[in-house]
Coordinates of C-alpha atoms and ligand atoms in Angstrom, one line a residue:
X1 CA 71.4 105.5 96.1
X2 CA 71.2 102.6 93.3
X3 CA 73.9 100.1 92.8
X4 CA 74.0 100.7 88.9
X5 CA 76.8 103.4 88.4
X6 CA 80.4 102.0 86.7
X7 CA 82.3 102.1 89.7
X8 CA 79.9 100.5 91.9
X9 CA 79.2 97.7 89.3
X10 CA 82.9 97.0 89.0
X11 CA 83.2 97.0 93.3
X12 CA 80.1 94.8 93.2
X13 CA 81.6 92.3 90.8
X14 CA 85.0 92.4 92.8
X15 CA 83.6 91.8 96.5
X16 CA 81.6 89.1 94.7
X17 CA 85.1 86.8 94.8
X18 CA 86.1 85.5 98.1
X19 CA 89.0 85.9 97.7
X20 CA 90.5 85.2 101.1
X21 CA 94.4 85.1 101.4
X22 CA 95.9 83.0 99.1
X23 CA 93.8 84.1 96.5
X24 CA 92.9 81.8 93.9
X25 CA 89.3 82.5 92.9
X26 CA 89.0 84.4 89.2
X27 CA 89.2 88.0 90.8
X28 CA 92.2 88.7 88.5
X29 CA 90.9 86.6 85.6
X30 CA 88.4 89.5 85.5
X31 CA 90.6 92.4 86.2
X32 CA 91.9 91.1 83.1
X33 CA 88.8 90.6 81.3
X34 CA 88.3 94.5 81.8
X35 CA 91.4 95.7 81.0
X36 CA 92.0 93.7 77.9
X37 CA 89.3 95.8 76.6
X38 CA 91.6 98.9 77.1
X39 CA 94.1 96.9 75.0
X40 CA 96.3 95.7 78.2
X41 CA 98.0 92.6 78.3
X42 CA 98.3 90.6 80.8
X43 CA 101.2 88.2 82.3
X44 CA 100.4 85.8 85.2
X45 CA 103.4 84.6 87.6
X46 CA 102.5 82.1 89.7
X47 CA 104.4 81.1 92.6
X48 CA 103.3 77.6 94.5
X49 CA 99.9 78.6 95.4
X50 CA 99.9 82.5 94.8
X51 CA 98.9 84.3 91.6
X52 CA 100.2 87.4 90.6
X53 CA 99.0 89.5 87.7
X54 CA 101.1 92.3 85.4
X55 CA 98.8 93.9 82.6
X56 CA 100.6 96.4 80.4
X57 CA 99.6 99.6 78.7
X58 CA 101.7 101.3 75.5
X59 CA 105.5 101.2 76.1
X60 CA 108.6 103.3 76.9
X61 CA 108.8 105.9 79.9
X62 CA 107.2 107.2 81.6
X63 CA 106.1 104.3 83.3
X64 CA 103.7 104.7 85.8
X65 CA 102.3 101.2 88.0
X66 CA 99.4 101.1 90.2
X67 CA 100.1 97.9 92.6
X68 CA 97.8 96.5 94.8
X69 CA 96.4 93.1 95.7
X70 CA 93.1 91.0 95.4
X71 CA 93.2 88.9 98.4
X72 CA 91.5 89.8 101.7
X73 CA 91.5 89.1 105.6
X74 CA 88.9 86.3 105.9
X75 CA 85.4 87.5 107.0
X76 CA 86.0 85.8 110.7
X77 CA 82.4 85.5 112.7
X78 CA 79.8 86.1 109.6
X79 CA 77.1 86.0 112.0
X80 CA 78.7 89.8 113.6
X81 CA 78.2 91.5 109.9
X82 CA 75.0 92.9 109.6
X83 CA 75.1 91.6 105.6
X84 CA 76.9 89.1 103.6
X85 CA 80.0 89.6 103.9
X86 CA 81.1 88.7 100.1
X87 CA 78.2 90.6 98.6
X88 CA 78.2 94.6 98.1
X89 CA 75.5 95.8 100.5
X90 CA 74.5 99.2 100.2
X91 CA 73.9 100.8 103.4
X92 CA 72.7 104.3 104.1
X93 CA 75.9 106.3 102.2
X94 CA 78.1 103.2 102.5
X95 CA 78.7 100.2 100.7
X96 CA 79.5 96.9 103.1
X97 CA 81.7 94.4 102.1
X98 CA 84.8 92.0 102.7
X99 CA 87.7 94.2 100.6
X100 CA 85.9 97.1 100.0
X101 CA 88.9 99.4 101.7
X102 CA 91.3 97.1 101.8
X103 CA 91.5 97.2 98.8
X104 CA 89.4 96.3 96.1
X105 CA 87.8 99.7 95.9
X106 CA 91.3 101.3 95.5
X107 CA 91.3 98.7 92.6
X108 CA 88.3 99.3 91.3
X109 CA 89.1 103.5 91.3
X110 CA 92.3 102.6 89.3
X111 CA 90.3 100.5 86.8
X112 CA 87.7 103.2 85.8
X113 CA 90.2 105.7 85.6
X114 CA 92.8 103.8 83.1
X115 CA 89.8 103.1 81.2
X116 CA 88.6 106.8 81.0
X117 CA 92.2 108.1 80.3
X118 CA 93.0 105.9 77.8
X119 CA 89.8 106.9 76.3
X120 CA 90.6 110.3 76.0
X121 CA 93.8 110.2 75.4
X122 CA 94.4 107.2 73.1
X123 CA 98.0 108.7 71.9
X124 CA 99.4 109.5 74.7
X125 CA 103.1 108.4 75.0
X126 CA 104.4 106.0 77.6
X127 CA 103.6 102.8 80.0
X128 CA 100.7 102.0 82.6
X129 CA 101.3 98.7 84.4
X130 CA 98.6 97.0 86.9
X131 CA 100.7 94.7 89.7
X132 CA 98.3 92.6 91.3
X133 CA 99.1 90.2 93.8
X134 CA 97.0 87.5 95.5
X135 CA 99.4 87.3 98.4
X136 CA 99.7 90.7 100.5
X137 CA 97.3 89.6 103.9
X138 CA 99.2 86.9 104.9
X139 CA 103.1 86.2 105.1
X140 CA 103.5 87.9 101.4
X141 CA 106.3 85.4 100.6
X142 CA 105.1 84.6 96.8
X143 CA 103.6 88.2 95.8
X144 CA 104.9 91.5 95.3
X145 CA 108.7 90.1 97.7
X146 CA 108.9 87.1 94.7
X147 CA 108.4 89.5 91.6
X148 CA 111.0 91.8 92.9
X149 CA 113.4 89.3 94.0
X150 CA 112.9 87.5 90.6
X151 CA 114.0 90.3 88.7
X152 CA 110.5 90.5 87.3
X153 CA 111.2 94.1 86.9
X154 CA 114.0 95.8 85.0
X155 CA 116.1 98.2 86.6
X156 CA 114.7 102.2 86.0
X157 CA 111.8 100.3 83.8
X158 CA 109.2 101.8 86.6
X159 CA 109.5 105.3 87.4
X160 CA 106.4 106.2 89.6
X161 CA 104.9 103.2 91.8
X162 CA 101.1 104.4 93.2
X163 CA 100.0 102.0 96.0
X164 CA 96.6 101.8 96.3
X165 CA 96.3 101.0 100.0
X166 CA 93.4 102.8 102.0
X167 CA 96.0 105.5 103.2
X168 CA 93.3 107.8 103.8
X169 CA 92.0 109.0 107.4
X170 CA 88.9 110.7 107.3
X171 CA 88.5 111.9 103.6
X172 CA 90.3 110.8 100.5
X173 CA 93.6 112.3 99.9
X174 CA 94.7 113.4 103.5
X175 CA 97.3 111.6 104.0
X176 CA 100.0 109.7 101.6
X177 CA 102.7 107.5 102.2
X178 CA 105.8 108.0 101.0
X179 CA 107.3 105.5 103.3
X180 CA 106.9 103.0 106.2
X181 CA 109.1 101.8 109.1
X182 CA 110.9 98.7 109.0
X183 CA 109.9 96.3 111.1
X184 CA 111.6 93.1 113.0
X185 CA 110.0 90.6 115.7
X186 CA 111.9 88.5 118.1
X187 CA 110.3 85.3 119.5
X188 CA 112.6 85.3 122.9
X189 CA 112.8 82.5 125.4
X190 CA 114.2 82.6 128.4
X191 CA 115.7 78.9 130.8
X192 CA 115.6 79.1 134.3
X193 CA 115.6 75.7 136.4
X194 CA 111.8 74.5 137.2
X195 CA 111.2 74.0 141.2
X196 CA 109.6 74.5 144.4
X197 CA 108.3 77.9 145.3
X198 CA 109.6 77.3 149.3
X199 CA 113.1 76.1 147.7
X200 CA 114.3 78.8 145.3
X201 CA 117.6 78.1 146.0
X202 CA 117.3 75.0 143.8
X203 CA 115.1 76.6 141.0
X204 CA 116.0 79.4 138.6
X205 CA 113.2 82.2 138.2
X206 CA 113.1 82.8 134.3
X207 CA 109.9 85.4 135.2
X208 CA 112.6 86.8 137.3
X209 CA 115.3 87.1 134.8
X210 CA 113.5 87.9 132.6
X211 CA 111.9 91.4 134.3
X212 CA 115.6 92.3 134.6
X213 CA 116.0 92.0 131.0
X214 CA 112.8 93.8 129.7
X215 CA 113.8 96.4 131.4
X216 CA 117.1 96.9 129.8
X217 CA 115.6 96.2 126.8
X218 CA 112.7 98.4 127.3
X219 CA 115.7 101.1 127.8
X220 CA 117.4 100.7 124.8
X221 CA 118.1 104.3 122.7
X222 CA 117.9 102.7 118.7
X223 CA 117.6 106.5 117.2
X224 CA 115.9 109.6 117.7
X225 CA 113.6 109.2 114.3
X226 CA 114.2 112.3 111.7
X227 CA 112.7 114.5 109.1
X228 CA 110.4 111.3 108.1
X229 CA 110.2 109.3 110.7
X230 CA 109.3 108.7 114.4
X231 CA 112.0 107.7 117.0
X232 CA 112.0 103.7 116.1
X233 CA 109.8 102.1 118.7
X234 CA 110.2 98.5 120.6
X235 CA 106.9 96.6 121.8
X236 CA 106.7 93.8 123.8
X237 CA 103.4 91.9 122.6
X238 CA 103.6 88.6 124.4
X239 CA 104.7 87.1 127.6
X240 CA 104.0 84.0 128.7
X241 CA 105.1 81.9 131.2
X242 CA 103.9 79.9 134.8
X243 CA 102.5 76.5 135.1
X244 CA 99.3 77.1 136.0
X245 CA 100.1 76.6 140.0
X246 CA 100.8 78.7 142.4
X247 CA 103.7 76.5 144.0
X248 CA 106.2 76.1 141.2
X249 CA 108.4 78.1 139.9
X250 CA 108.3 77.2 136.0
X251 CA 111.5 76.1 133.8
X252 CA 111.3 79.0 130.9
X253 CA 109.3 82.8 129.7
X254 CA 108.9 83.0 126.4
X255 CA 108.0 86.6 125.5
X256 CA 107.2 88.0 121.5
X257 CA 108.2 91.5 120.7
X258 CA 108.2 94.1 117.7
X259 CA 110.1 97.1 116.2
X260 CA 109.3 99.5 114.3
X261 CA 111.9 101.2 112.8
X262 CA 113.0 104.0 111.5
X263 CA 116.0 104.3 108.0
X264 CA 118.3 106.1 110.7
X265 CA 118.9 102.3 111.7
X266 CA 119.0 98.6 110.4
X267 CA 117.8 95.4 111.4
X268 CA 121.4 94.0 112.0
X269 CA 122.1 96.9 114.8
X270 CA 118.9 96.5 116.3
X271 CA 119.7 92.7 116.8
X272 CA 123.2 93.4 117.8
X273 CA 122.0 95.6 120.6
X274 CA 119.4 93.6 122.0
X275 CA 121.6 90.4 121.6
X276 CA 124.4 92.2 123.8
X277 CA 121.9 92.7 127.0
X278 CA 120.6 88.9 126.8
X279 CA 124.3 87.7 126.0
X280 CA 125.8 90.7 129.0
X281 CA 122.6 88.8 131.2
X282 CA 124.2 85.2 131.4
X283 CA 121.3 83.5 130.9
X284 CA 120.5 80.8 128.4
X285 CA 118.3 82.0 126.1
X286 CA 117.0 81.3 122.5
X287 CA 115.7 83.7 120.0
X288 CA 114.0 83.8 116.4
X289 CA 113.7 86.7 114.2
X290 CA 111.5 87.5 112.1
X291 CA 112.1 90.0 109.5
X292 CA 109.3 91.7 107.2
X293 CA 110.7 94.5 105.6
X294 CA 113.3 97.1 105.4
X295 CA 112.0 100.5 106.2
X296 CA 111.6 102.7 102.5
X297 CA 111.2 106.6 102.0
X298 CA 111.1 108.5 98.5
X299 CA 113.2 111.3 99.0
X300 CA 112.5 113.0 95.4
X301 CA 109.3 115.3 95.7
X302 CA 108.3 114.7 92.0
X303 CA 105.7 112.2 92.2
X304 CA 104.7 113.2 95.9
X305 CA 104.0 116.7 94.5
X306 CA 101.8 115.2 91.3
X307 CA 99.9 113.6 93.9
X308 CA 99.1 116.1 96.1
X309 CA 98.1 118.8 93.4
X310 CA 96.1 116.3 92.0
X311 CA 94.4 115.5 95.3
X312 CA 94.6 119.4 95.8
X313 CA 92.4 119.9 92.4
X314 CA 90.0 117.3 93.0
X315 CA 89.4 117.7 97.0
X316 CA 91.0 121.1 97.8
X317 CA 92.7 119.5 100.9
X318 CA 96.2 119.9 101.7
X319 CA 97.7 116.3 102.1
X320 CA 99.8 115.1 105.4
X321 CA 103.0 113.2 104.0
X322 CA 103.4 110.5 106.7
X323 CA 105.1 107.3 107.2
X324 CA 103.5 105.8 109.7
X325 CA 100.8 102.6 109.5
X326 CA 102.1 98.5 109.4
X327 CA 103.9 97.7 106.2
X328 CA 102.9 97.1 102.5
X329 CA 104.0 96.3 99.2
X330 CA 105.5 99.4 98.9
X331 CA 108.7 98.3 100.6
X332 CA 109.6 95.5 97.6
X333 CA 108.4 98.1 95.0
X334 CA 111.1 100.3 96.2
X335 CA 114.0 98.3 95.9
X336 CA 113.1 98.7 92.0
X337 CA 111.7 102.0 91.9
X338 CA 112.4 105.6 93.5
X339 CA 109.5 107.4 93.9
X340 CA 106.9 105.0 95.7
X341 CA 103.8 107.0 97.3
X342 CA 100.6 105.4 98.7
X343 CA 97.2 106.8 97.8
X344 CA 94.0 104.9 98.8
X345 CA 90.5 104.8 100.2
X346 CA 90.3 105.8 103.6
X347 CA 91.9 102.8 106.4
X348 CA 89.1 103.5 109.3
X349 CA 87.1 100.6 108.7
X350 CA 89.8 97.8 106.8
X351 CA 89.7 94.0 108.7
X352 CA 87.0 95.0 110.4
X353 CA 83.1 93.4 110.6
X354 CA 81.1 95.4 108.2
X355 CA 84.2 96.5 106.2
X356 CA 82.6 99.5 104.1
X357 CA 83.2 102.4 102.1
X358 CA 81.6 105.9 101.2
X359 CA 80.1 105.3 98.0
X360 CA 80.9 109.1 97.4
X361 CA 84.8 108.8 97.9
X362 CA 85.3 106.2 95.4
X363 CA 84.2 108.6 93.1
X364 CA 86.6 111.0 94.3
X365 CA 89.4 108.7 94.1
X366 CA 88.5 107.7 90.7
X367 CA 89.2 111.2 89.8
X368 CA 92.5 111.9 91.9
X369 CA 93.8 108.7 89.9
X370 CA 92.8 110.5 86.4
X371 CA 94.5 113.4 87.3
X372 CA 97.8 111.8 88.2
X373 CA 97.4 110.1 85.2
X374 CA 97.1 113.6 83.3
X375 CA 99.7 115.1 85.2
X376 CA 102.5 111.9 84.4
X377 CA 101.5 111.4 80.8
X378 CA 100.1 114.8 79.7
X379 CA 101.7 117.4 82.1
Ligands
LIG1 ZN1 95.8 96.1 101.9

C-alpha cells in the first residue's frame, strides 16, 4: 500500500497540522487553498481565539452543507503511539494518525468528492457549502453554537446538513444519525456539619444525606424514550467526599452527574424534578448546571433516504438510523436546518492512541459523498 493516491495525499497533508483544540494552525488556510481551485469562496468568522471557515459553491437551492471541524483531542502520552502521532503512518491496511476518524478523513472524503462532482458536472444548479469549525473538541462555545446564534445563516438558506462525524461502527455506512440526546450535568454539593465520628450528634453526615438523595434521584421516571430515542438516562459520574481520616465526619459531598435525554423531555423539567427531591430533602445544598445541547431529530425521511440508497449503491448494506453517541455539531445545525443526518468514518478507534483508519473505507466514503451529491443535485 503506497501513500501516493489523492485521498491519502490530502489525509497526509491534513494530519500534518496539529491542530489540537482551539485550532489555529493553517489546516483551513489549506482546505481553502484546495477548494478555491473548484471555484469556492471562502469566508472566515473568527471568534476570540476560534476560527471558523464557510466556502461556497454556485447559488440558489438546493443547498446542501457538509459541516465538520479541524481541531482534534490532543495526542496525550506520545510515547503510547506506536508512530508520530501528527504524521500519516501507514500500517498494515490502516493509516495512524491524530484526526484521522475524528475527523479529518471525513473531511478529506468530502474534499475529493466536491472536487470530482463539480468536475463532472460543472452546470449543475444549486449550493455546496463547507462549515468548518476549529472549535468542536472542547467547550464548542465560538464554532458551529456562535455561527448559528449569530445568524450566520439565513432562515431555509440550508436545506440538507451532512455531518461528517465517524458515525460508522464496523464498516462505512451502518449506521447514521439523524439525531442525538440532549444532554445536561449537574455539579451537586451537599452541607452537613464537620465533626467527631464518636459524637454524631453534633456533626451532620452529608455522605449520609446524600445516599438518601441518590437514591431518589436514581428513581426518578423522566420518560419512557420513543420511536427515536432511548428512555432518557441519569448517570452519576463523580462523588467525592471524606477528609482523608477515618475519625471525622466531613462538612460537604459534592457529587457530578449527567443526562442524557431524550425530545419527549426538556432540560427545564429535568431540573425541576431533581430540584424538588434536594429542596423536599431539607438540606442545604448548591448546584450548577451545565447545559450542552438540546436533543435534535429530523423527522422528514428525504435526506435520510438519499443517504441510505446512496450508502445502499456503493456498500450494499442496509443502514441502522440511530440516535445514540455524545453530542455534535449537528444540534446547532438544526436549529437552522430540518433534515440534519450524520455520515462518517467509522468511531471505533476516535481519541484513542494510534487513532487510525482503513485506508480502504475512505475510499468508500469518498464515493457514498458523490452519490449523495448526484442524488441532491442531479436526482
Ligand atoms: Zn468529531
Amino acid at each position: 500500500m503506497s501513500l501516493n493516491n489523492d485521498i491519502v495525499i490530502l489525509l497526509k497533508d491534513l494530519i500534518n497540522f496539529e491542530s489540537v483544540t482551539p485550532d489555529n494552525s493553517d489546516c483551513q488556510k489549506y482546505i481553502d487553498d484546495y477548494l478555491c481551485k473548484s471555484n469556492f469562496k471562502t469566508d472566515y468568522i473568527k471568534y476570540d481565539d476560534v476560527q471558523n471557515m464557510i466556502s461556497t459553491y454556485g447559488n440558489g437551492s438546493p443547498c446542501l452543507a457538509f459541516i465538520g471541524h479541524t481541531d482534534v483531542v490532543p495526542a496525550g502520552n506520545i510515547n503510547l503511539w506506536d508512530s508520530k502521532p501528527f504524521k500519516l503512518t501507514k500500517k498494515d491496511d490502516f493509516l495512524v494518525g491524530r484526526g484521522t476518524s475524528d475527523m479529518k478523513g471525513g473531511i478529506a472524503c468530502f474534499m475529493q468528492a466536491v472536487r470530482e462532482f463539480i468536475d463532472e458536472n460543472k452546470n449543475f444548479q444549486g449550493t455546496i457549502k463547507l462549515i468548518l469549525t476549529g472549535d468542536e473538541e472542547g467547550d464548542a462555545i465560538n464554532g458551529i453554537r456562535k455561527l448559528i446564534e449569530n445568524n450566520t445563516f439565513k432562515k431555509n438558506e440550508l436545506d440538507f446538513c451532512l455531518v461528517g462525524e465517524p458515525s460508522s461502527s464496523d464498516s462505512i455506512g451502518d449506521v447514521i444519525r439523524n439525531g442525538r440526546r440532549g444532554s445536561i450535568t449537574g455539579h451537586l454539593t451537599i452541607f452537613g456539619v464537620q465533626g467527631h465520628v464518636a459524637y454524631p450528634e453534633k456533626a451532620k453526615n452529608p455522605i449520609h444525606l446524600s445516599s438518601k438523595i441518590l437514591s431518589q434521584l436514581l428513581d426518578i421516571k423522566f420518560d419512557n424514550g420513543n420511536e427515536y430515542f432511548p428512555p432518557t438516562s441519569f448517570q452519576i459520574s463523580n462523588i467525592n467526599s471524606g477528609t482523608g481520616v477515618d475519625n471525622v465526619i466531613p462538612g460537604s459531598a459534592a457529587i457530578a452527574f449527567n443526562i442524557r435525554y431524550s425530545t419527549e423531555t426538556n432540560h427545564e423539567e429535568i431540573k425541576n424534578k431533581i430540584l424538588k427531591i434536594l429542596n423536599d430533602s431539607n438540606c442545604k445544598y448548591n448546584i450548577d448546571w451545565k447545559h450542552s445541547g438540546e436533543p435534535f431529530l429530523t423527522r422528514n425521511n428525504e435526506f435520510i433516504d438519499i443517504c441510505k440508497q446512496s450508502i445502499k449503491n456503493v456498500t450494499n448494506l442496509d443502514t441502522e438510523i440511530s440516535t445514540n453517541g455524545g453530542t455534535s455539531d449537528g444540534r446547532f445545525m438544526a436549529k437552522v436546518c430540518n433534515q440534519v443526518v450524520e455520515l462518517g468514518l467509522t468511531n471505533r478507534s476516535i481519541h484513542k492512541i494510534n487513532e487510525c483508519v482503513r485506508k480502504d473505507d475512505l475510499s468508500v466514503l469518498v464515493k457514498i459523498y458523490k452519490s449523495i451529491l448526484t442524488r441532491v443535485f442531479i436526482k
